Every structure is written in C-alpha cells, then in structure tokens.
PDB file of C-alpha atoms in Angstrom:
ATOM      1  CA  UNK A  17      29.508 -15.713 -45.488  1.00  0.00           C
ATOM      2  CA  UNK A  18      29.466 -15.028 -41.740  1.00  0.00           C
ATOM      3  CA  UNK A  19      26.350 -16.755 -41.720  1.00  0.00           C
ATOM      4  CA  UNK A  20      27.203 -19.759 -43.632  1.00  0.00           C
ATOM      5  CA  UNK A  21      30.509 -20.394 -41.379  1.00  0.00           C
ATOM      6  CA  UNK A  22      28.047 -19.851 -38.460  1.00  0.00           C
ATOM      7  CA  UNK A  23      25.210 -22.392 -39.372  1.00  0.00           C
ATOM      8  CA  UNK A  24      27.735 -24.933 -40.745  1.00  0.00           C
ATOM      9  CA  UNK A  25      29.637 -24.660 -36.696  1.00  0.00           C
ATOM     10  CA  UNK A  26      26.162 -25.265 -35.719  1.00  0.00           C
ATOM     11  CA  UNK A  27      25.469 -28.022 -37.397  1.00  0.00           C
ATOM     12  CA  UNK A  28      29.159 -29.650 -36.940  1.00  0.00           C
ATOM     13  CA  UNK A  29      28.399 -29.216 -33.049  1.00  0.00           C
ATOM     14  CA  UNK A  30      25.156 -30.862 -33.129  1.00  0.00           C
ATOM     15  CA  UNK A  31      26.353 -33.611 -35.489  1.00  0.00           C
ATOM     16  CA  UNK A  32      28.707 -34.491 -32.625  1.00  0.00           C
ATOM     17  CA  UNK A  33      26.633 -34.515 -30.038  1.00  0.00           C
ATOM     18  CA  UNK A  34      24.064 -36.837 -31.758  1.00  0.00           C
ATOM     19  CA  UNK A  35      27.114 -38.855 -32.349  1.00  0.00           C
ATOM     20  CA  UNK A  36      28.340 -39.162 -28.623  1.00  0.00           C
ATOM     21  CA  UNK A  37      25.098 -39.586 -27.445  1.00  0.00           C
ATOM     22  CA  UNK A  38      24.268 -42.296 -29.410  1.00  0.00           C
ATOM     23  CA  UNK A  39      27.870 -44.303 -28.894  1.00  0.00           C
ATOM     24  CA  UNK A  40      26.749 -43.310 -25.056  1.00  0.00           C
ATOM     25  CA  UNK A  41      23.213 -44.866 -25.350  1.00  0.00           C
ATOM     26  CA  UNK A  42      24.762 -48.162 -27.209  1.00  0.00           C
ATOM     27  CA  UNK A  43      27.726 -48.733 -24.629  1.00  0.00           C
ATOM     28  CA  UNK A  44      27.053 -46.799 -21.498  1.00  0.00           C
ATOM     29  CA  UNK A  45      23.405 -46.176 -20.268  1.00  0.00           C
ATOM     30  CA  UNK A  46      20.325 -46.212 -21.778  1.00  0.00           C
ATOM     31  CA  UNK A  47      16.662 -44.947 -20.586  1.00  0.00           C
ATOM     32  CA  UNK A  48      14.044 -47.213 -21.853  1.00  0.00           C
ATOM     33  CA  UNK A  49      10.198 -47.270 -21.059  1.00  0.00           C
ATOM     34  CA  UNK A  50       8.737 -50.654 -19.783  1.00  0.00           C
ATOM     35  CA  UNK A  51       5.410 -51.904 -20.477  1.00  0.00           C
ATOM     36  CA  UNK A  52       3.546 -54.900 -19.332  1.00  0.00           C
ATOM     37  CA  UNK A  53       2.574 -57.090 -16.102  1.00  0.00           C
ATOM     38  CA  UNK A  54       5.243 -59.664 -16.717  1.00  0.00           C
ATOM     39  CA  UNK A  55       7.522 -57.659 -14.261  1.00  0.00           C
ATOM     40  CA  UNK A  56       4.689 -56.959 -11.316  1.00  0.00           C
ATOM     41  CA  UNK A  57       5.654 -55.551  -8.496  1.00  0.00           C
ATOM     42  CA  UNK A  58       9.424 -54.689  -9.763  1.00  0.00           C
ATOM     43  CA  UNK A  59       8.175 -52.453 -12.322  1.00  0.00           C
ATOM     44  CA  UNK A  60       5.023 -50.861 -12.933  1.00  0.00           C
ATOM     45  CA  UNK A  61       2.442 -52.197 -15.545  1.00  0.00           C
ATOM     46  CA  UNK A  62       3.155 -48.463 -17.407  1.00  0.00           C
ATOM     47  CA  UNK A  63       5.020 -45.458 -16.833  1.00  0.00           C
ATOM     48  CA  UNK A  64       8.174 -46.729 -15.398  1.00  0.00           C
ATOM     49  CA  UNK A  65      11.350 -45.562 -17.168  1.00  0.00           C
ATOM     50  CA  UNK A  66      14.485 -48.050 -16.350  1.00  0.00           C
ATOM     51  CA  UNK A  67      17.928 -47.599 -16.363  1.00  0.00           C
ATOM     52  CA  UNK A  68      19.634 -50.118 -18.436  1.00  0.00           C
ATOM     53  CA  UNK A  69      23.507 -50.511 -17.889  1.00  0.00           C
ATOM     54  CA  UNK A  70      25.078 -51.535 -21.116  1.00  0.00           C
ATOM     55  CA  UNK A  71      28.160 -52.656 -19.921  1.00  0.00           C
ATOM     56  CA  UNK A  72      26.718 -56.014 -19.560  1.00  0.00           C
ATOM     57  CA  UNK A  73      25.561 -56.104 -23.180  1.00  0.00           C
ATOM     58  CA  UNK A  74      26.237 -59.668 -24.388  1.00  0.00           C
ATOM     59  CA  UNK A  75      25.839 -61.228 -20.876  1.00  0.00           C
ATOM     60  CA  UNK A  76      29.224 -59.810 -19.622  1.00  0.00           C
ATOM     61  CA  UNK A  77      29.100 -60.750 -15.977  1.00  0.00           C
ATOM     62  CA  UNK A  78      25.406 -61.335 -15.568  1.00  0.00           C
ATOM     63  CA  UNK A  79      24.363 -63.343 -12.747  1.00  0.00           C
ATOM     64  CA  UNK A  80      21.551 -64.969 -11.274  1.00  0.00           C
ATOM     65  CA  UNK A  81      18.597 -62.956 -10.014  1.00  0.00           C
ATOM     66  CA  UNK A  82      20.009 -59.947 -12.361  1.00  0.00           C
ATOM     67  CA  UNK A  83      17.125 -57.832 -14.363  1.00  0.00           C
ATOM     68  CA  UNK A  84      17.798 -57.860 -17.742  1.00  0.00           C
ATOM     69  CA  UNK A  85      16.855 -55.867 -21.048  1.00  0.00           C
ATOM     70  CA  UNK A  86      17.325 -58.938 -24.062  1.00  0.00           C
ATOM     71  CA  UNK A  87      15.833 -59.308 -27.778  1.00  0.00           C
ATOM     72  CA  UNK A  88      13.210 -61.727 -27.554  1.00  0.00           C
ATOM     73  CA  UNK A  89      14.701 -65.232 -29.262  1.00  0.00           C
ATOM     74  CA  UNK A  90      11.159 -66.018 -31.047  1.00  0.00           C
ATOM     75  CA  UNK A  91      11.354 -62.250 -32.284  1.00  0.00           C
ATOM     76  CA  UNK A  92      14.525 -60.255 -32.078  1.00  0.00           C
ATOM     77  CA  UNK A  93      13.098 -56.973 -32.955  1.00  0.00           C
ATOM     78  CA  UNK A  94      11.171 -56.972 -29.667  1.00  0.00           C
ATOM     79  CA  UNK A  95      12.799 -56.350 -26.449  1.00  0.00           C
ATOM     80  CA  UNK A  96      11.922 -57.833 -23.168  1.00  0.00           C
ATOM     81  CA  UNK A  97      12.699 -57.206 -19.712  1.00  0.00           C
ATOM     82  CA  UNK A  98      13.094 -60.306 -17.563  1.00  0.00           C
ATOM     83  CA  UNK A  99      15.054 -61.628 -14.269  1.00  0.00           C
ATOM     84  CA  UNK A 100      17.503 -64.291 -14.781  1.00  0.00           C
ATOM     85  CA  UNK A 101      16.491 -67.438 -13.336  1.00  0.00           C
ATOM     86  CA  UNK A 102      18.747 -70.027 -14.753  1.00  0.00           C
ATOM     87  CA  UNK A 103      22.851 -69.836 -15.466  1.00  0.00           C
ATOM     88  CA  UNK A 104      24.496 -72.038 -18.330  1.00  0.00           C
ATOM     89  CA  UNK A 105      24.696 -75.812 -16.718  1.00  0.00           C
ATOM     90  CA  UNK A 106      21.778 -75.095 -14.201  1.00  0.00           C
ATOM     91  CA  UNK A 107      18.774 -77.734 -14.162  1.00  0.00           C
ATOM     92  CA  UNK A 108      15.547 -76.023 -14.487  1.00  0.00           C
ATOM     93  CA  UNK A 109      11.945 -77.367 -13.285  1.00  0.00           C
ATOM     94  CA  UNK A 110       9.598 -76.299 -16.233  1.00  0.00           C
ATOM     95  CA  UNK A 111       6.252 -74.635 -14.977  1.00  0.00           C
ATOM     96  CA  UNK A 112       4.214 -77.687 -14.968  1.00  0.00           C
ATOM     97  CA  UNK A 113       0.611 -76.000 -15.234  1.00  0.00           C
ATOM     98  CA  UNK A 114       2.145 -74.501 -18.849  1.00  0.00           C
ATOM     99  CA  UNK A 115       4.355 -77.129 -20.096  1.00  0.00           C
ATOM    100  CA  UNK A 116       5.193 -74.981 -22.853  1.00  0.00           C
ATOM    101  CA  UNK A 117       8.415 -75.850 -24.023  1.00  0.00           C
ATOM    102  CA  UNK A 118       6.631 -79.179 -25.180  1.00  0.00           C
ATOM    103  CA  UNK A 119       5.184 -77.077 -28.223  1.00  0.00           C
ATOM    104  CA  UNK A 120       8.261 -75.556 -29.326  1.00  0.00           C
ATOM    105  CA  UNK A 121       8.850 -76.295 -33.118  1.00  0.00           C
ATOM    106  CA  UNK A 122      12.150 -77.417 -33.964  1.00  0.00           C
ATOM    107  CA  UNK A 123      12.193 -74.948 -37.432  1.00  0.00           C
ATOM    108  CA  UNK A 124      12.402 -72.222 -34.901  1.00  0.00           C
ATOM    109  CA  UNK A 125      14.261 -73.212 -32.615  1.00  0.00           C
ATOM    110  CA  UNK A 126      17.888 -75.082 -31.844  1.00  0.00           C
ATOM    111  CA  UNK A 127      16.386 -77.801 -29.838  1.00  0.00           C
ATOM    112  CA  UNK A 128      19.579 -79.750 -29.608  1.00  0.00           C
ATOM    113  CA  UNK A 129      20.851 -77.179 -27.168  1.00  0.00           C
ATOM    114  CA  UNK A 130      18.669 -77.880 -25.046  1.00  0.00           C
ATOM    115  CA  UNK A 131      19.169 -81.385 -22.730  1.00  0.00           C
ATOM    116  CA  UNK A 132      15.854 -82.636 -21.445  1.00  0.00           C
ATOM    117  CA  UNK A 133      16.140 -84.818 -18.503  1.00  0.00           C
ATOM    118  CA  UNK A 134      12.351 -85.694 -17.833  1.00  0.00           C
ATOM    119  CA  UNK A 135      10.006 -85.983 -20.041  1.00  0.00           C
ATOM    120  CA  UNK A 136       6.728 -86.504 -18.292  1.00  0.00           C
ATOM    121  CA  UNK A 137       4.641 -83.412 -17.895  1.00  0.00           C
ATOM    122  CA  UNK A 138       5.082 -82.657 -14.171  1.00  0.00           C
ATOM    123  CA  UNK A 139       8.599 -83.621 -13.999  1.00  0.00           C
ATOM    124  CA  UNK A 140       9.644 -81.401 -17.141  1.00  0.00           C
ATOM    125  CA  UNK A 141      13.625 -80.313 -16.432  1.00  0.00           C
ATOM    126  CA  UNK A 142      16.300 -79.124 -18.936  1.00  0.00           C
ATOM    127  CA  UNK A 143      19.525 -78.049 -18.671  1.00  0.00           C
ATOM    128  CA  UNK A 144      21.136 -74.914 -19.609  1.00  0.00           C
ATOM    129  CA  UNK A 145      23.059 -74.555 -22.321  1.00  0.00           C
ATOM    130  CA  UNK A 146      26.836 -72.841 -22.427  1.00  0.00           C
ATOM    131  CA  UNK A 147      26.003 -69.602 -23.699  1.00  0.00           C
ATOM    132  CA  UNK A 148      22.767 -69.091 -22.938  1.00  0.00           C
ATOM    133  CA  UNK A 149      20.317 -67.896 -19.817  1.00  0.00           C
ATOM    134  CA  UNK A 150      16.938 -69.039 -18.380  1.00  0.00           C
ATOM    135  CA  UNK A 151      14.768 -66.173 -17.991  1.00  0.00           C
ATOM    136  CA  UNK A 152      11.471 -65.695 -16.084  1.00  0.00           C
ATOM    137  CA  UNK A 153       8.976 -62.608 -15.354  1.00  0.00           C
ATOM    138  CA  UNK A 154       8.510 -61.663 -11.544  1.00  0.00           C
ATOM    139  CA  UNK A 155       4.660 -62.037 -12.359  1.00  0.00           C
ATOM    140  CA  UNK A 156       4.732 -65.977 -13.347  1.00  0.00           C
ATOM    141  CA  UNK A 157       1.270 -66.001 -14.270  1.00  0.00           C
ATOM    142  CA  UNK A 158       1.299 -62.997 -16.963  1.00  0.00           C
ATOM    143  CA  UNK A 159       5.156 -63.844 -18.064  1.00  0.00           C
ATOM    144  CA  UNK A 160       6.043 -65.138 -21.793  1.00  0.00           C
ATOM    145  CA  UNK A 161       9.387 -66.238 -20.475  1.00  0.00           C
ATOM    146  CA  UNK A 162      11.702 -68.988 -21.216  1.00  0.00           C
ATOM    147  CA  UNK A 163       9.013 -71.603 -20.502  1.00  0.00           C
ATOM    148  CA  UNK A 164       7.066 -70.187 -23.843  1.00  0.00           C
ATOM    149  CA  UNK A 165      10.335 -69.528 -25.912  1.00  0.00           C
ATOM    150  CA  UNK A 166      13.137 -71.527 -24.184  1.00  0.00           C
ATOM    151  CA  UNK A 167      16.565 -70.551 -23.531  1.00  0.00           C
ATOM    152  CA  UNK A 168      18.265 -66.598 -24.219  1.00  0.00           C
ATOM    153  CA  UNK A 169      21.237 -66.435 -25.766  1.00  0.00           C
ATOM    154  CA  UNK A 170      23.853 -64.382 -23.946  1.00  0.00           C
ATOM    155  CA  UNK A 171      24.661 -62.549 -27.074  1.00  0.00           C
ATOM    156  CA  UNK A 172      20.557 -61.492 -27.201  1.00  0.00           C
ATOM    157  CA  UNK A 173      21.037 -59.571 -23.628  1.00  0.00           C
ATOM    158  CA  UNK A 174      21.527 -55.754 -24.076  1.00  0.00           C
ATOM    159  CA  UNK A 175      21.972 -54.988 -20.706  1.00  0.00           C
ATOM    160  CA  UNK A 176      21.342 -54.920 -17.121  1.00  0.00           C
ATOM    161  CA  UNK A 177      18.618 -52.692 -15.602  1.00  0.00           C
ATOM    162  CA  UNK A 178      19.834 -50.732 -12.486  1.00  0.00           C
ATOM    163  CA  UNK A 179      17.141 -48.272 -11.787  1.00  0.00           C
ATOM    164  CA  UNK A 180      13.765 -47.610 -12.357  1.00  0.00           C
ATOM    165  CA  UNK A 181      11.963 -44.141 -12.318  1.00  0.00           C
ATOM    166  CA  UNK A 182       8.142 -44.249 -12.042  1.00  0.00           C
ATOM    167  CA  UNK A 183       7.258 -40.992 -14.495  1.00  0.00           C
ATOM    168  CA  UNK A 184       3.870 -39.873 -14.803  1.00  0.00           C
ATOM    169  CA  UNK A 185       4.500 -36.803 -16.256  1.00  0.00           C
ATOM    170  CA  UNK A 186       7.446 -33.989 -16.436  1.00  0.00           C
ATOM    171  CA  UNK A 187       6.543 -32.819 -13.051  1.00  0.00           C
ATOM    172  CA  UNK A 188       6.836 -36.091 -11.390  1.00  0.00           C
ATOM    173  CA  UNK A 189      10.867 -36.338 -12.467  1.00  0.00           C
ATOM    174  CA  UNK A 190      11.132 -34.087  -9.728  1.00  0.00           C
ATOM    175  CA  UNK A 191       8.850 -35.599  -7.142  1.00  0.00           C
ATOM    176  CA  UNK A 192       9.892 -39.234  -7.690  1.00  0.00           C
ATOM    177  CA  UNK A 193      13.138 -40.296  -6.846  1.00  0.00           C
ATOM    178  CA  UNK A 194      14.894 -43.361  -8.752  1.00  0.00           C
ATOM    179  CA  UNK A 195      14.929 -46.600  -7.243  1.00  0.00           C
ATOM    180  CA  UNK A 196      17.844 -49.196  -7.214  1.00  0.00           C
ATOM    181  CA  UNK A 197      16.827 -52.134  -8.534  1.00  0.00           C
ATOM    182  CA  UNK A 198      18.062 -55.179  -6.585  1.00  0.00           C
ATOM    183  CA  UNK A 199      18.820 -58.698  -7.351  1.00  0.00           C
ATOM    184  CA  UNK A 200      16.427 -60.847  -5.325  1.00  0.00           C
ATOM    185  CA  UNK A 201      18.837 -63.885  -5.399  1.00  0.00           C
ATOM    186  CA  UNK A 202      22.299 -62.674  -4.354  1.00  0.00           C
ATOM    187  CA  UNK A 203      23.000 -60.275  -2.035  1.00  0.00           C
ATOM    188  CA  UNK A 204      24.966 -57.245  -3.880  1.00  0.00           C
TER     189      UNK A 204
END
C-alpha cells in the first residue's frame, strides 16, 4: 500500500511538472532550434538554439527590426524565423529580381488585403495591411519570405527571438555563451 501511495505521489508531481513546463514554454519562454541559410549571418545554418520570448505572441508589441518566429502563411504547420521589415501601413518595394508576389494565387491568399500601388516589374509596391507585417530573412538571396508568400498576419507570430546560443554538443553549453539578438533597425 505504501509503495502504491509513493508511486501515485511521484506520478502526480511528474504530471504537475510537465504541465508547468508546458504552460511556461507556451506563454513565457521557449528554446527553439534554427536551421537554414535565410538568417545568415545573424543565425548559424545549424546548431543555433534560440530563446523565444512568448510575451510577443500574436504580434504584441513587435516593432520594425525584431526577429520573430511565425507560422508560415502558406504552410501553417511550419515555423519560420524572419526579421520584421514592414509594419501595418508601410509602403514596401518588392524585390524586382524576384517579382514573386505577382505569381501568388488568389485561391491561397487573401490578396484583397494587399494594396498594390505600382505594377511594373521594377516598381512593384504594396502597402502592408492592418494586422499584418512584412518579413524578410537577413540573407535575402537565400530567403523565402514575404516576397514569396506575402504579408504575415500578426496572429501567426509565435514570439520574438531574444538570445541565440551556438551549440555543437553538450560541452559547448559551458564554453559558448548566449548572444543577445539585437534589433538592427531601432536602437533598444
């Protein structure tokens, strides 16, 4: 009977701990791995772990230049790490070498929300609609971003990256220190 009581107690504490960790990682901070070339040189291609501040979830208090984690509008099950380069009401010149926004299909995107100003291939401008942001990778040549999938709704933002830590193994946790990810647009 005593062993059963002890096992129940351990199980109870385990469930409580897991629940608290889940609440913490959903609403306060989360550690996330990053991969890909789109954020070079800010984030490494592999082995960078980022601390995501969940207080910025749903776009709360984000500003121009912030690094964010968001759901990809064309594939909501995927997360992307990008920098905010346009806020609601901003006028954006789309990269003429990509000219990707023209190829987006009306079935997959709510294009009525995007207001085109000019439509030539070298002067293609849009106004970022209310409740959305324009995002790009720091490595523009290797980034799929708003130039490809259009604006990102604020509701798809999962948080703001505040620190990154280059981890190649367990020992690197002690030899490498975390680095603060600065906003390159606005002084903090």
